[in-house]
PDB file of C-alpha atoms in Angstrom:
ATOM      1  CA  UNK A   1     -67.312-102.345   8.229  1.00 45.00           C
ATOM      2  CA  UNK A   2     -69.234-100.504   4.129  1.00 49.00           C
ATOM      3  CA  UNK A   3     -69.558-102.616   1.401  1.00 52.00           C
ATOM      4  CA  UNK A   4     -68.572-101.844  -2.060  1.00 50.00           C
ATOM      5  CA  UNK A   5     -70.575-101.390  -4.735  1.00 53.00           C
ATOM      6  CA  UNK A   6     -70.273-104.689  -7.405  1.00 49.00           C
ATOM      7  CA  UNK A   7     -68.142-103.562 -10.632  1.00 46.00           C
ATOM      8  CA  UNK A   8     -71.238-102.255 -13.184  1.00 46.00           C
ATOM      9  CA  UNK A   9     -71.112-103.357 -16.649  1.00 42.00           C
ATOM     10  CA  UNK A  10     -71.034-101.104 -19.294  1.00 45.00           C
ATOM     11  CA  UNK A  11     -74.543-101.963 -20.344  1.00 51.00           C
ATOM     12  CA  UNK A  12     -75.426-100.021 -16.964  1.00 70.00           C
ATOM     13  CA  UNK A  13     -74.306 -96.841 -17.117  1.00 80.00           C
ATOM     14  CA  UNK A  14     -76.450 -94.382 -14.431  1.00 89.00           C
ATOM     15  CA  UNK A  15     -78.213 -91.559 -17.041  1.00 92.00           C
ATOM     16  CA  UNK A  16     -78.060 -88.418 -14.532  1.00 96.00           C
ATOM     17  CA  UNK A  17     -80.198 -85.204 -15.058  1.00 96.00           C
ATOM     18  CA  UNK A  18     -80.884 -82.705 -13.831  1.00 98.00           C
ATOM     19  CA  UNK A  19     -83.226 -79.644 -14.771  1.00 97.00           C
ATOM     20  CA  UNK A  20     -85.218 -76.526 -13.068  1.00 98.00           C
ATOM     21  CA  UNK A  21     -89.047 -75.789 -13.388  1.00 96.00           C
ATOM     22  CA  UNK A  22     -88.449 -72.017 -12.797  1.00 96.00           C
ATOM     23  CA  UNK A  23     -85.594 -69.717 -13.729  1.00 97.00           C
ATOM     24  CA  UNK A  24     -83.975 -67.687 -11.476  1.00 98.00           C
ATOM     25  CA  UNK A  25     -83.451 -63.881 -11.442  1.00 97.00           C
ATOM     26  CA  UNK A  26     -79.969 -63.174 -12.436  1.00 98.00           C
ATOM     27  CA  UNK A  27     -78.419 -62.267  -8.838  1.00 98.00           C
ATOM     28  CA  UNK A  28     -78.276 -65.828  -6.736  1.00 99.00           C
ATOM     29  CA  UNK A  29     -77.044 -65.312  -3.937  1.00 99.00           C
ATOM     30  CA  UNK A  30     -75.069 -62.827  -2.251  1.00 99.00           C
ATOM     31  CA  UNK A  31     -73.169 -62.522   1.330  1.00 98.00           C
ATOM     32  CA  UNK A  32     -71.474 -59.825   2.618  1.00 98.00           C
ATOM     33  CA  UNK A  33     -68.438 -59.432   5.378  1.00 98.00           C
ATOM     34  CA  UNK A  34     -69.695 -63.475   7.033  1.00 98.00           C
ATOM     35  CA  UNK A  35     -67.528 -64.601   8.871  1.00 98.00           C
ATOM     36  CA  UNK A  36     -68.138 -68.567  10.315  1.00 98.00           C
ATOM     37  CA  UNK A  37     -67.205 -70.404  12.544  1.00 97.00           C
ATOM     38  CA  UNK A  38     -68.584 -72.022  15.974  1.00 94.00           C
ATOM     39  CA  UNK A  39     -69.451 -70.569  19.189  1.00 90.00           C
ATOM     40  CA  UNK A  40     -66.709 -68.043  19.273  1.00 88.00           C
ATOM     41  CA  UNK A  41     -64.220 -69.618  17.102  1.00 94.00           C
ATOM     42  CA  UNK A  42     -64.159 -67.896  13.524  1.00 97.00           C
ATOM     43  CA  UNK A  43     -62.605 -70.621  10.890  1.00 98.00           C
ATOM     44  CA  UNK A  44     -62.681 -67.308   8.152  1.00 98.00           C
ATOM     45  CA  UNK A  45     -63.860 -63.986   7.759  1.00 98.00           C
ATOM     46  CA  UNK A  46     -64.357 -62.031   5.706  1.00 98.00           C
ATOM     47  CA  UNK A  47     -65.933 -64.431   3.118  1.00 98.00           C
ATOM     48  CA  UNK A  48     -68.089 -62.395  -0.011  1.00 98.00           C
ATOM     49  CA  UNK A  49     -69.868 -64.230  -2.667  1.00 98.00           C
ATOM     50  CA  UNK A  50     -71.751 -62.709  -5.638  1.00 98.00           C
ATOM     51  CA  UNK A  51     -73.389 -65.697  -7.431  1.00 98.00           C
ATOM     52  CA  UNK A  52     -74.986 -64.861 -10.731  1.00 98.00           C
ATOM     53  CA  UNK A  53     -77.442 -67.096 -12.525  1.00 98.00           C
ATOM     54  CA  UNK A  54     -75.916 -70.289 -14.681  1.00 98.00           C
ATOM     55  CA  UNK A  55     -72.248 -69.759 -12.923  1.00 98.00           C
ATOM     56  CA  UNK A  56     -70.795 -73.524 -11.171  1.00 99.00           C
ATOM     57  CA  UNK A  57     -69.151 -72.160  -8.012  1.00 99.00           C
ATOM     58  CA  UNK A  58     -66.560 -74.573  -6.510  1.00 99.00           C
ATOM     59  CA  UNK A  59     -65.246 -73.280  -3.059  1.00 99.00           C
ATOM     60  CA  UNK A  60     -61.609 -75.038  -2.380  1.00 98.00           C
ATOM     61  CA  UNK A  61     -59.357 -73.973   0.430  1.00 97.00           C
ATOM     62  CA  UNK A  62     -57.198 -76.247   3.602  1.00 96.00           C
ATOM     63  CA  UNK A  63     -58.786 -79.591   5.240  1.00 95.00           C
ATOM     64  CA  UNK A  64     -60.188 -77.504   8.454  1.00 95.00           C
ATOM     65  CA  UNK A  65     -60.975 -74.121   6.982  1.00 97.00           C
ATOM     66  CA  UNK A  66     -64.924 -74.091   6.776  1.00 97.00           C
ATOM     67  CA  UNK A  67     -65.644 -75.251   3.160  1.00 98.00           C
ATOM     68  CA  UNK A  68     -68.159 -77.026   4.154  1.00 97.00           C
ATOM     69  CA  UNK A  69     -69.162 -74.957   7.262  1.00 98.00           C
ATOM     70  CA  UNK A  70     -69.896 -72.623   5.377  1.00 98.00           C
ATOM     71  CA  UNK A  71     -72.227 -74.481   2.987  1.00 98.00           C
ATOM     72  CA  UNK A  72     -73.951 -75.739   6.662  1.00 97.00           C
ATOM     73  CA  UNK A  73     -74.599 -71.614   7.309  1.00 98.00           C
ATOM     74  CA  UNK A  74     -75.937 -70.784   3.886  1.00 98.00           C
ATOM     75  CA  UNK A  75     -78.362 -73.458   4.056  1.00 97.00           C
ATOM     76  CA  UNK A  76     -79.337 -72.250   8.178  1.00 96.00           C
ATOM     77  CA  UNK A  77     -78.528 -75.185   9.682  1.00 96.00           C
ATOM     78  CA  UNK A  78     -75.082 -73.324  11.224  1.00 97.00           C
ATOM     79  CA  UNK A  79     -75.905 -69.321  12.529  1.00 97.00           C
ATOM     80  CA  UNK A  80     -73.080 -66.953  10.364  1.00 98.00           C
ATOM     81  CA  UNK A  81     -70.872 -65.329  12.987  1.00 97.00           C
ATOM     82  CA  UNK A  82     -71.277 -62.098  11.334  1.00 96.00           C
ATOM     83  CA  UNK A  83     -72.838 -61.553   7.709  1.00 96.00           C
ATOM     84  CA  UNK A  84     -75.696 -61.111   6.263  1.00 94.00           C
ATOM     85  CA  UNK A  85     -76.986 -63.769   3.128  1.00 97.00           C
ATOM     86  CA  UNK A  86     -79.353 -62.709   0.879  1.00 98.00           C
ATOM     87  CA  UNK A  87     -81.258 -65.487  -2.013  1.00 98.00           C
ATOM     88  CA  UNK A  88     -82.175 -63.449  -5.427  1.00 98.00           C
ATOM     89  CA  UNK A  89     -85.916 -63.481  -7.000  1.00 98.00           C
ATOM     90  CA  UNK A  90     -87.236 -66.673  -7.665  1.00 98.00           C
ATOM     91  CA  UNK A  91     -84.195 -69.219  -6.419  1.00 99.00           C
ATOM     92  CA  UNK A  92     -84.933 -72.297  -5.314  1.00 98.00           C
ATOM     93  CA  UNK A  93     -81.859 -74.207  -3.672  1.00 98.00           C
ATOM     94  CA  UNK A  94     -81.140 -77.892  -3.167  1.00 98.00           C
ATOM     95  CA  UNK A  95     -78.935 -79.215  -1.092  1.00 98.00           C
ATOM     96  CA  UNK A  96     -76.763 -82.680  -1.407  1.00 98.00           C
ATOM     97  CA  UNK A  97     -75.557 -83.592   1.669  1.00 96.00           C
ATOM     98  CA  UNK A  98     -72.247 -85.584   2.456  1.00 94.00           C
ATOM     99  CA  UNK A  99     -73.754 -87.304   5.489  1.00 93.00           C
ATOM    100  CA  UNK A 100     -76.546 -88.567   3.513  1.00 93.00           C
ATOM    101  CA  UNK A 101     -78.185 -88.120   6.711  1.00 91.00           C
ATOM    102  CA  UNK A 102     -82.066 -87.049   4.826  1.00 90.00           C
ATOM    103  CA  UNK A 103     -82.458 -90.972   3.449  1.00 96.00           C
ATOM    104  CA  UNK A 104     -84.271 -93.307   6.556  1.00 96.00           C
ATOM    105  CA  UNK A 105     -83.083 -96.106   6.708  1.00 96.00           C
ATOM    106  CA  UNK A 106     -86.145 -98.389   7.409  1.00 96.00           C
ATOM    107  CA  UNK A 107     -87.635 -97.333   3.948  1.00 97.00           C
ATOM    108  CA  UNK A 108     -87.121 -99.380   0.758  1.00 98.00           C
ATOM    109  CA  UNK A 109     -85.531 -97.753  -2.425  1.00 98.00           C
ATOM    110  CA  UNK A 110     -88.527 -96.993  -3.359  1.00 97.00           C
ATOM    111  CA  UNK A 111     -90.033 -95.871  -0.516  1.00 97.00           C
ATOM    112  CA  UNK A 112     -87.838 -93.649   0.099  1.00 97.00           C
ATOM    113  CA  UNK A 113     -88.530 -91.638  -3.347  1.00 96.00           C
ATOM    114  CA  UNK A 114     -92.167 -92.405  -2.861  1.00 94.00           C
ATOM    115  CA  UNK A 115     -92.714 -91.003   0.381  1.00 95.00           C
ATOM    116  CA  UNK A 116     -91.238 -87.359  -0.390  1.00 95.00           C
ATOM    117  CA  UNK A 117     -93.150 -87.008  -3.929  1.00 96.00           C
ATOM    118  CA  UNK A 118     -96.684 -88.819  -3.495  1.00 94.00           C
ATOM    119  CA  UNK A 119     -97.837 -88.000  -6.620  1.00 95.00           C
ATOM    120  CA  UNK A 120     -95.685 -89.165  -8.735  1.00 96.00           C
ATOM    121  CA  UNK A 121     -96.497 -92.366 -10.309  1.00 96.00           C
ATOM    122  CA  UNK A 122     -94.834 -95.089  -9.551  1.00 93.00           C
ATOM    123  CA  UNK A 123     -93.976 -96.076 -12.940  1.00 95.00           C
ATOM    124  CA  UNK A 124     -91.340 -92.213 -13.389  1.00 96.00           C
ATOM    125  CA  UNK A 125     -90.330 -93.052 -10.111  1.00 96.00           C
ATOM    126  CA  UNK A 126     -88.883 -95.965 -10.598  1.00 96.00           C
ATOM    127  CA  UNK A 127     -87.488 -94.648 -14.315  1.00 96.00           C
ATOM    128  CA  UNK A 128     -86.177 -92.176 -11.927  1.00 96.00           C
ATOM    129  CA  UNK A 129     -84.065 -94.658  -9.819  1.00 97.00           C
ATOM    130  CA  UNK A 130     -83.640 -96.911 -13.015  1.00 96.00           C
ATOM    131  CA  UNK A 131     -81.538 -93.878 -14.627  1.00 96.00           C
ATOM    132  CA  UNK A 132     -79.355 -94.107 -10.926  1.00 96.00           C
ATOM    133  CA  UNK A 133     -78.945 -97.789 -12.084  1.00 95.00           C
ATOM    134  CA  UNK A 134     -81.416 -99.357  -9.264  1.00 96.00           C
ATOM    135  CA  UNK A 135     -83.398-101.251 -11.061  1.00 92.00           C
ATOM    136  CA  UNK A 136     -85.737-104.481 -10.266  1.00 92.00           C
ATOM    137  CA  UNK A 137     -85.205-105.989  -6.837  1.00 93.00           C
ATOM    138  CA  UNK A 138     -83.187-102.775  -6.472  1.00 94.00           C
ATOM    139  CA  UNK A 139     -85.758-100.767  -5.669  1.00 96.00           C
ATOM    140  CA  UNK A 140     -86.592-103.034  -2.359  1.00 96.00           C
ATOM    141  CA  UNK A 141     -83.530-103.243  -1.058  1.00 96.00           C
ATOM    142  CA  UNK A 142     -83.729-101.346   2.074  1.00 97.00           C
ATOM    143  CA  UNK A 143     -82.005 -98.943   2.695  1.00 97.00           C
ATOM    144  CA  UNK A 144     -79.683 -99.128   5.835  1.00 96.00           C
ATOM    145  CA  UNK A 145     -78.105-102.048   3.689  1.00 96.00           C
ATOM    146  CA  UNK A 146     -76.855-100.551   0.461  1.00 97.00           C
ATOM    147  CA  UNK A 147     -72.951 -99.085   0.143  1.00 96.00           C
ATOM    148  CA  UNK A 148     -72.157 -95.400   0.096  1.00 95.00           C
ATOM    149  CA  UNK A 149     -72.381 -95.879  -3.141  1.00 96.00           C
ATOM    150  CA  UNK A 150     -75.791 -96.777  -3.877  1.00 96.00           C
ATOM    151  CA  UNK A 151     -76.741 -94.420  -0.807  1.00 97.00           C
ATOM    152  CA  UNK A 152     -75.103 -91.630  -2.753  1.00 97.00           C
ATOM    153  CA  UNK A 153     -77.189 -92.072  -5.873  1.00 97.00           C
ATOM    154  CA  UNK A 154     -80.055 -92.593  -4.120  1.00 98.00           C
ATOM    155  CA  UNK A 155     -79.798 -89.267  -3.025  1.00 98.00           C
ATOM    156  CA  UNK A 156     -78.850 -87.990  -6.220  1.00 98.00           C
ATOM    157  CA  UNK A 157     -81.828 -89.081  -7.756  1.00 98.00           C
ATOM    158  CA  UNK A 158     -84.235 -87.773  -4.844  1.00 97.00           C
ATOM    159  CA  UNK A 159     -82.313 -84.204  -5.683  1.00 98.00           C
ATOM    160  CA  UNK A 160     -83.166 -84.737  -9.383  1.00 98.00           C
ATOM    161  CA  UNK A 161     -86.834 -85.038  -8.816  1.00 97.00           C
ATOM    162  CA  UNK A 162     -86.711 -81.498  -6.559  1.00 97.00           C
ATOM    163  CA  UNK A 163     -86.063 -80.020  -9.818  1.00 98.00           C
ATOM    164  CA  UNK A 164     -84.742 -76.859  -8.154  1.00 99.00           C
ATOM    165  CA  UNK A 165     -82.934 -74.682  -9.759  1.00 99.00           C
ATOM    166  CA  UNK A 166     -80.285 -73.699  -7.191  1.00 99.00           C
ATOM    167  CA  UNK A 167     -78.162 -77.173  -6.265  1.00 99.00           C
ATOM    168  CA  UNK A 168     -75.203 -76.555  -2.940  1.00 99.00           C
ATOM    169  CA  UNK A 169     -73.643 -80.171  -2.819  1.00 99.00           C
ATOM    170  CA  UNK A 170     -70.855 -81.216  -0.799  1.00 98.00           C
ATOM    171  CA  UNK A 171     -68.730 -83.343  -1.337  1.00 97.00           C
ATOM    172  CA  UNK A 172     -71.237 -84.661  -4.824  1.00 98.00           C
ATOM    173  CA  UNK A 173     -68.295 -87.623  -5.792  1.00 97.00           C
ATOM    174  CA  UNK A 174     -67.568 -89.106  -2.191  1.00 94.00           C
ATOM    175  CA  UNK A 175     -68.396 -92.873  -2.608  1.00 94.00           C
ATOM    176  CA  UNK A 176     -69.210 -93.180  -6.268  1.00 96.00           C
ATOM    177  CA  UNK A 177     -67.308 -95.342  -8.843  1.00 94.00           C
ATOM    178  CA  UNK A 178     -65.399 -93.641 -11.985  1.00 94.00           C
ATOM    179  CA  UNK A 179     -67.942 -93.877 -14.399  1.00 95.00           C
ATOM    180  CA  UNK A 180     -70.602 -92.891 -11.818  1.00 95.00           C
ATOM    181  CA  UNK A 181     -68.864 -89.930 -11.068  1.00 96.00           C
ATOM    182  CA  UNK A 182     -68.286 -89.395 -14.917  1.00 96.00           C
ATOM    183  CA  UNK A 183     -72.336 -89.688 -14.927  1.00 96.00           C
ATOM    184  CA  UNK A 184     -72.255 -86.690 -12.767  1.00 97.00           C
ATOM    185  CA  UNK A 185     -70.241 -84.336 -14.038  1.00 98.00           C
ATOM    186  CA  UNK A 186     -72.225 -84.713 -17.457  1.00 97.00           C
ATOM    187  CA  UNK A 187     -74.971 -84.368 -15.850  1.00 98.00           C
ATOM    188  CA  UNK A 188     -73.814 -81.086 -13.614  1.00 98.00           C
ATOM    189  CA  UNK A 189     -72.593 -79.299 -16.622  1.00 98.00           C
ATOM    190  CA  UNK A 190     -76.127 -79.948 -18.855  1.00 98.00           C
ATOM    191  CA  UNK A 191     -77.751 -78.380 -15.432  1.00 98.00           C
ATOM    192  CA  UNK A 192     -79.612 -75.237 -16.475  1.00 97.00           C
ATOM    193  CA  UNK A 193     -79.194 -73.405 -13.371  1.00 98.00           C
ATOM    194  CA  UNK A 194     -76.892 -72.908 -10.863  1.00 99.00           C
ATOM    195  CA  UNK A 195     -74.334 -74.500  -8.554  1.00 99.00           C
ATOM    196  CA  UNK A 196     -72.121 -74.060  -5.476  1.00 99.00           C
ATOM    197  CA  UNK A 197     -70.634 -77.346  -4.346  1.00 99.00           C
ATOM    198  CA  UNK A 198     -67.523 -78.202  -2.133  1.00 98.00           C
ATOM    199  CA  UNK A 199     -64.936 -81.019  -3.469  1.00 97.00           C
ATOM    200  CA  UNK A 200     -61.775 -82.505  -2.679  1.00 95.00           C
ATOM    201  CA  UNK A 201     -61.703 -84.287  -6.400  1.00 96.00           C
ATOM    202  CA  UNK A 202     -59.587 -81.816  -8.527  1.00 95.00           C
ATOM    203  CA  UNK A 203     -60.255 -83.293 -12.102  1.00 96.00           C
ATOM    204  CA  UNK A 204     -64.623 -83.079 -11.187  1.00 98.00           C
ATOM    205  CA  UNK A 205     -63.747 -79.599 -10.104  1.00 98.00           C
ATOM    206  CA  UNK A 206     -61.812 -78.496 -13.311  1.00 96.00           C
ATOM    207  CA  UNK A 207     -64.568 -80.269 -15.419  1.00 97.00           C
ATOM    208  CA  UNK A 208     -67.773 -78.286 -13.404  1.00 98.00           C
ATOM    209  CA  UNK A 209     -66.549 -74.975 -11.921  1.00 98.00           C
ATOM    210  CA  UNK A 210     -66.410 -72.151 -13.442  1.00 98.00           C
ATOM    211  CA  UNK A 211     -65.415 -69.984 -10.879  1.00 98.00           C
ATOM    212  CA  UNK A 212     -63.726 -70.686  -7.685  1.00 98.00           C
ATOM    213  CA  UNK A 213     -64.050 -69.282  -4.662  1.00 98.00           C
ATOM    214  CA  UNK A 214     -60.797 -69.690  -1.649  1.00 98.00           C
ATOM    215  CA  UNK A 215     -61.398 -69.742   1.641  1.00 98.00           C
ATOM    216  CA  UNK A 216     -58.498 -68.861   4.095  1.00 97.00           C
ATOM    217  CA  UNK A 217     -58.006 -67.858   7.318  1.00 97.00           C
ATOM    218  CA  UNK A 218     -58.321 -64.015   5.708  1.00 96.00           C
ATOM    219  CA  UNK A 219     -61.463 -64.219   4.287  1.00 97.00           C
ATOM    220  CA  UNK A 220     -62.971 -65.329   0.826  1.00 98.00           C
ATOM    221  CA  UNK A 221     -60.593 -65.077  -2.442  1.00 97.00           C
ATOM    222  CA  UNK A 222     -62.265 -65.028  -6.242  1.00 98.00           C
ATOM    223  CA  UNK A 223     -60.510 -66.666  -9.010  1.00 98.00           C
ATOM    224  CA  UNK A 224     -62.718 -66.478 -12.405  1.00 96.00           C
ATOM    225  CA  UNK A 225     -61.670 -69.434 -13.956  1.00 96.00           C
ATOM    226  CA  UNK A 226     -61.611 -73.146 -13.301  1.00 95.00           C
ATOM    227  CA  UNK A 227     -59.162 -74.907 -11.599  1.00 96.00           C
ATOM    228  CA  UNK A 228     -56.632 -74.602 -14.228  1.00 96.00           C
ATOM    229  CA  UNK A 229     -56.523 -71.272 -13.816  1.00 96.00           C
ATOM    230  CA  UNK A 230     -56.897 -71.245 -10.109  1.00 97.00           C
ATOM    231  CA  UNK A 231     -53.132 -73.113  -9.817  1.00 96.00           C
ATOM    232  CA  UNK A 232     -51.857 -70.862 -12.669  1.00 96.00           C
ATOM    233  CA  UNK A 233     -53.001 -67.469 -10.922  1.00 95.00           C
ATOM    234  CA  UNK A 234     -52.014 -69.688  -7.528  1.00 94.00           C
ATOM    235  CA  UNK A 235     -48.257 -70.031  -9.083  1.00 95.00           C
ATOM    236  CA  UNK A 236     -48.024 -66.249 -10.234  1.00 94.00           C
ATOM    237  CA  UNK A 237     -49.185 -65.325  -6.309  1.00 93.00           C
ATOM    238  CA  UNK A 238     -46.006 -67.539  -4.878  1.00 91.00           C
ATOM    239  CA  UNK A 239     -43.474 -66.815  -7.597  1.00 92.00           C
ATOM    240  CA  UNK A 240     -44.516 -62.989  -6.716  1.00 90.00           C
ATOM    241  CA  UNK A 241     -44.246 -63.557  -3.102  1.00 87.00           C
ATOM    242  CA  UNK A 242     -40.947 -65.879  -3.899  1.00 87.00           C
ATOM    243  CA  UNK A 243     -39.621 -62.789  -5.439  1.00 85.00           C
ATOM    244  CA  UNK A 244     -40.419 -60.036  -2.880  1.00 84.00           C
ATOM    245  CA  UNK A 245     -38.872 -62.471  -0.806  1.00 80.00           C
ATOM    246  CA  UNK A 246     -35.034 -62.060  -1.727  1.00 77.00           C
ATOM    247  CA  UNK A 247     -35.349 -58.917  -2.789  1.00 75.00           C
ATOM    248  CA  UNK A 248     -36.131 -57.883   1.154  1.00 68.00           C
ATOM    249  CA  UNK A 249     -33.922 -60.487   2.237  1.00 68.00           C
ATOM    250  CA  UNK A 250     -31.110 -58.279   0.295  1.00 66.00           C
ATOM    251  CA  UNK A 251     -31.471 -54.868   1.697  1.00 68.00           C
ATOM    252  CA  UNK A 252     -29.463 -54.308   4.892  1.00 65.00           C
ATOM    253  CA  UNK A 253     -31.063 -55.673   7.822  1.00 59.00           C
ATOM    254  CA  UNK A 254     -32.893 -53.136  10.004  1.00 61.00           C
ATOM    255  CA  UNK A 255     -30.758 -52.724  13.763  1.00 55.00           C
ATOM    256  CA  UNK A 256     -32.035 -54.275  15.983  1.00 69.00           C
ATOM    257  CA  UNK A 257     -35.095 -51.481  17.824  1.00 69.00           C
ATOM    258  CA  UNK A 258     -33.246 -52.495  21.478  1.00 74.00           C
ATOM    259  CA  UNK A 259     -30.224 -51.788  20.251  1.00 78.00           C
ATOM    260  CA  UNK A 260     -31.158 -48.748  18.481  1.00 80.00           C
ATOM    261  CA  UNK A 261     -33.396 -47.687  21.449  1.00 80.00           C
ATOM    262  CA  UNK A 262     -30.099 -47.535  23.610  1.00 78.00           C
ATOM    263  CA  UNK A 263     -28.173 -45.708  20.744  1.00 82.00           C
ATOM    264  CA  UNK A 264     -31.233 -42.680  20.305  1.00 83.00           C
ATOM    265  CA  UNK A 265     -30.772 -42.204  24.060  1.00 83.00           C
ATOM    266  CA  UNK A 266     -27.088 -42.365  24.673  1.00 82.00           C
ATOM    267  CA  UNK A 267     -27.597 -38.840  22.065  1.00 84.00           C
ATOM    268  CA  UNK A 268     -30.063 -37.671  23.546  1.00 83.00           C
ATOM    269  CA  UNK A 269     -27.693 -37.380  26.701  1.00 81.00           C
ATOM    270  CA  UNK A 270     -24.886 -36.250  24.424  1.00 82.00           C
ATOM    271  CA  UNK A 271     -26.887 -33.041  22.842  1.00 81.00           C
ATOM    272  CA  UNK A 272     -27.666 -32.612  26.616  1.00 78.00           C
ATOM    273  CA  UNK A 273     -24.872 -32.581  28.413  1.00 80.00           C
ATOM    274  CA  UNK A 274     -23.583 -29.966  25.084  1.00 79.00           C
ATOM    275  CA  UNK A 275     -26.296 -28.065  25.970  1.00 74.00           C
ATOM    276  CA  UNK A 276     -25.380 -27.855  29.727  1.00 78.00           C
ATOM    277  CA  UNK A 277     -21.855 -26.623  28.172  1.00 81.00           C
ATOM    278  CA  UNK A 278     -23.214 -23.781  25.788  1.00 77.00           C
ATOM    279  CA  UNK A 279     -25.450 -22.610  28.076  1.00 75.00           C
ATOM    280  CA  UNK A 280     -22.807 -22.532  30.676  1.00 77.00           C
ATOM    281  CA  UNK A 281     -20.328 -20.879  27.543  1.00 79.00           C
ATOM    282  CA  UNK A 282     -22.980 -17.997  27.153  1.00 80.00           C
ATOM    283  CA  UNK A 283     -23.671 -17.113  31.167  1.00 76.00           C
ATOM    284  CA  UNK A 284     -20.267 -16.382  30.955  1.00 76.00           C
ATOM    285  CA  UNK A 285     -19.666 -14.088  28.230  1.00 77.00           C
ATOM    286  CA  UNK A 286     -22.247 -12.474  29.191  1.00 72.00           C
ATOM    287  CA  UNK A 287     -20.622 -12.146  32.281  1.00 76.00           C
ATOM    288  CA  UNK A 288     -17.427 -10.614  30.238  1.00 79.00           C
ATOM    289  CA  UNK A 289     -19.929  -8.563  28.627  1.00 77.00           C
ATOM    290  CA  UNK A 290     -21.166  -6.882  31.787  1.00 75.00           C
ATOM    291  CA  UNK A 291     -17.523  -6.301  33.128  1.00 79.00           C
ATOM    292  CA  UNK A 292     -16.478  -4.911  29.786  1.00 77.00           C
ATOM    293  CA  UNK A 293     -19.098  -1.844  29.653  1.00 75.00           C
ATOM    294  CA  UNK A 294     -18.428  -1.364  33.691  1.00 75.00           C
ATOM    295  CA  UNK A 295     -15.229  -0.721  33.081  1.00 78.00           C
ATOM    296  CA  UNK A 296     -16.102   1.222  29.968  1.00 78.00           C
ATOM    297  CA  UNK A 297     -17.887   3.859  32.079  1.00 75.00           C
ATOM    298  CA  UNK A 298     -15.365   4.125  34.714  1.00 78.00           C
ATOM    299  CA  UNK A 299     -13.286   4.881  32.109  1.00 76.00           C
ATOM    300  CA  UNK A 300     -15.335   8.223  30.648  1.00 66.00           C
TER     301      UNK A 300
END
């Protein structure tokens, strides 16, 4: 059973910050006509992304549509079935994995950071851990003994040490308590780089995102606004769809295809019979004309 975080006092709020060491080019990432999935099973296509510097892009869509798969494809863990991805100039990617697989269970909290940043002074490592609510004996804890929320904060602390300018986050608020979520929201809003993230937390999306990309079986749709704007546009689309359906329902129902085909065949047979009758009449008239001509010649 996963351990729960003990309630934190007001005096122990986290102080998360994310900063980048390098400024990226204006174009951060492009993706053209991509298909995502596993093997031959396509979850969504075509997907198109054009992510620009300083934007915060949230990926939304129904469960199972491939939001996490898209993230994993973008970082190279899962190959695209089709499509072309291109990172922009000076882009440095940092990735937050909701499975927390980057953590080593046998490490202490302190070693988890120190092993990856060996040239960083211990005091700086401890200060960074303290900003993410690991202080005193907390840094001596085994990673394997941490709760889900503690592991999430530790992984975010590692990410903050990397100073990347493009953060790709898969469900970053999972396991975090309300206070830590709010601190993370503020840290990402203040981040001087670019964000691409997946989250089921609508409040978090609405605070952080500047653009929404919706995934469906028929590909991606871009909405140039926050989550409230996205919901507003979806409501407008639904109202238009219902109005169109109502107009269509008021139209006379078209004849059944089979019945229509039978009627056409019946009409063709009728016309064929009429043609035969006319041809017979023409032949009879031709015969009468010939007889009259012969009679006229005989009288002359």
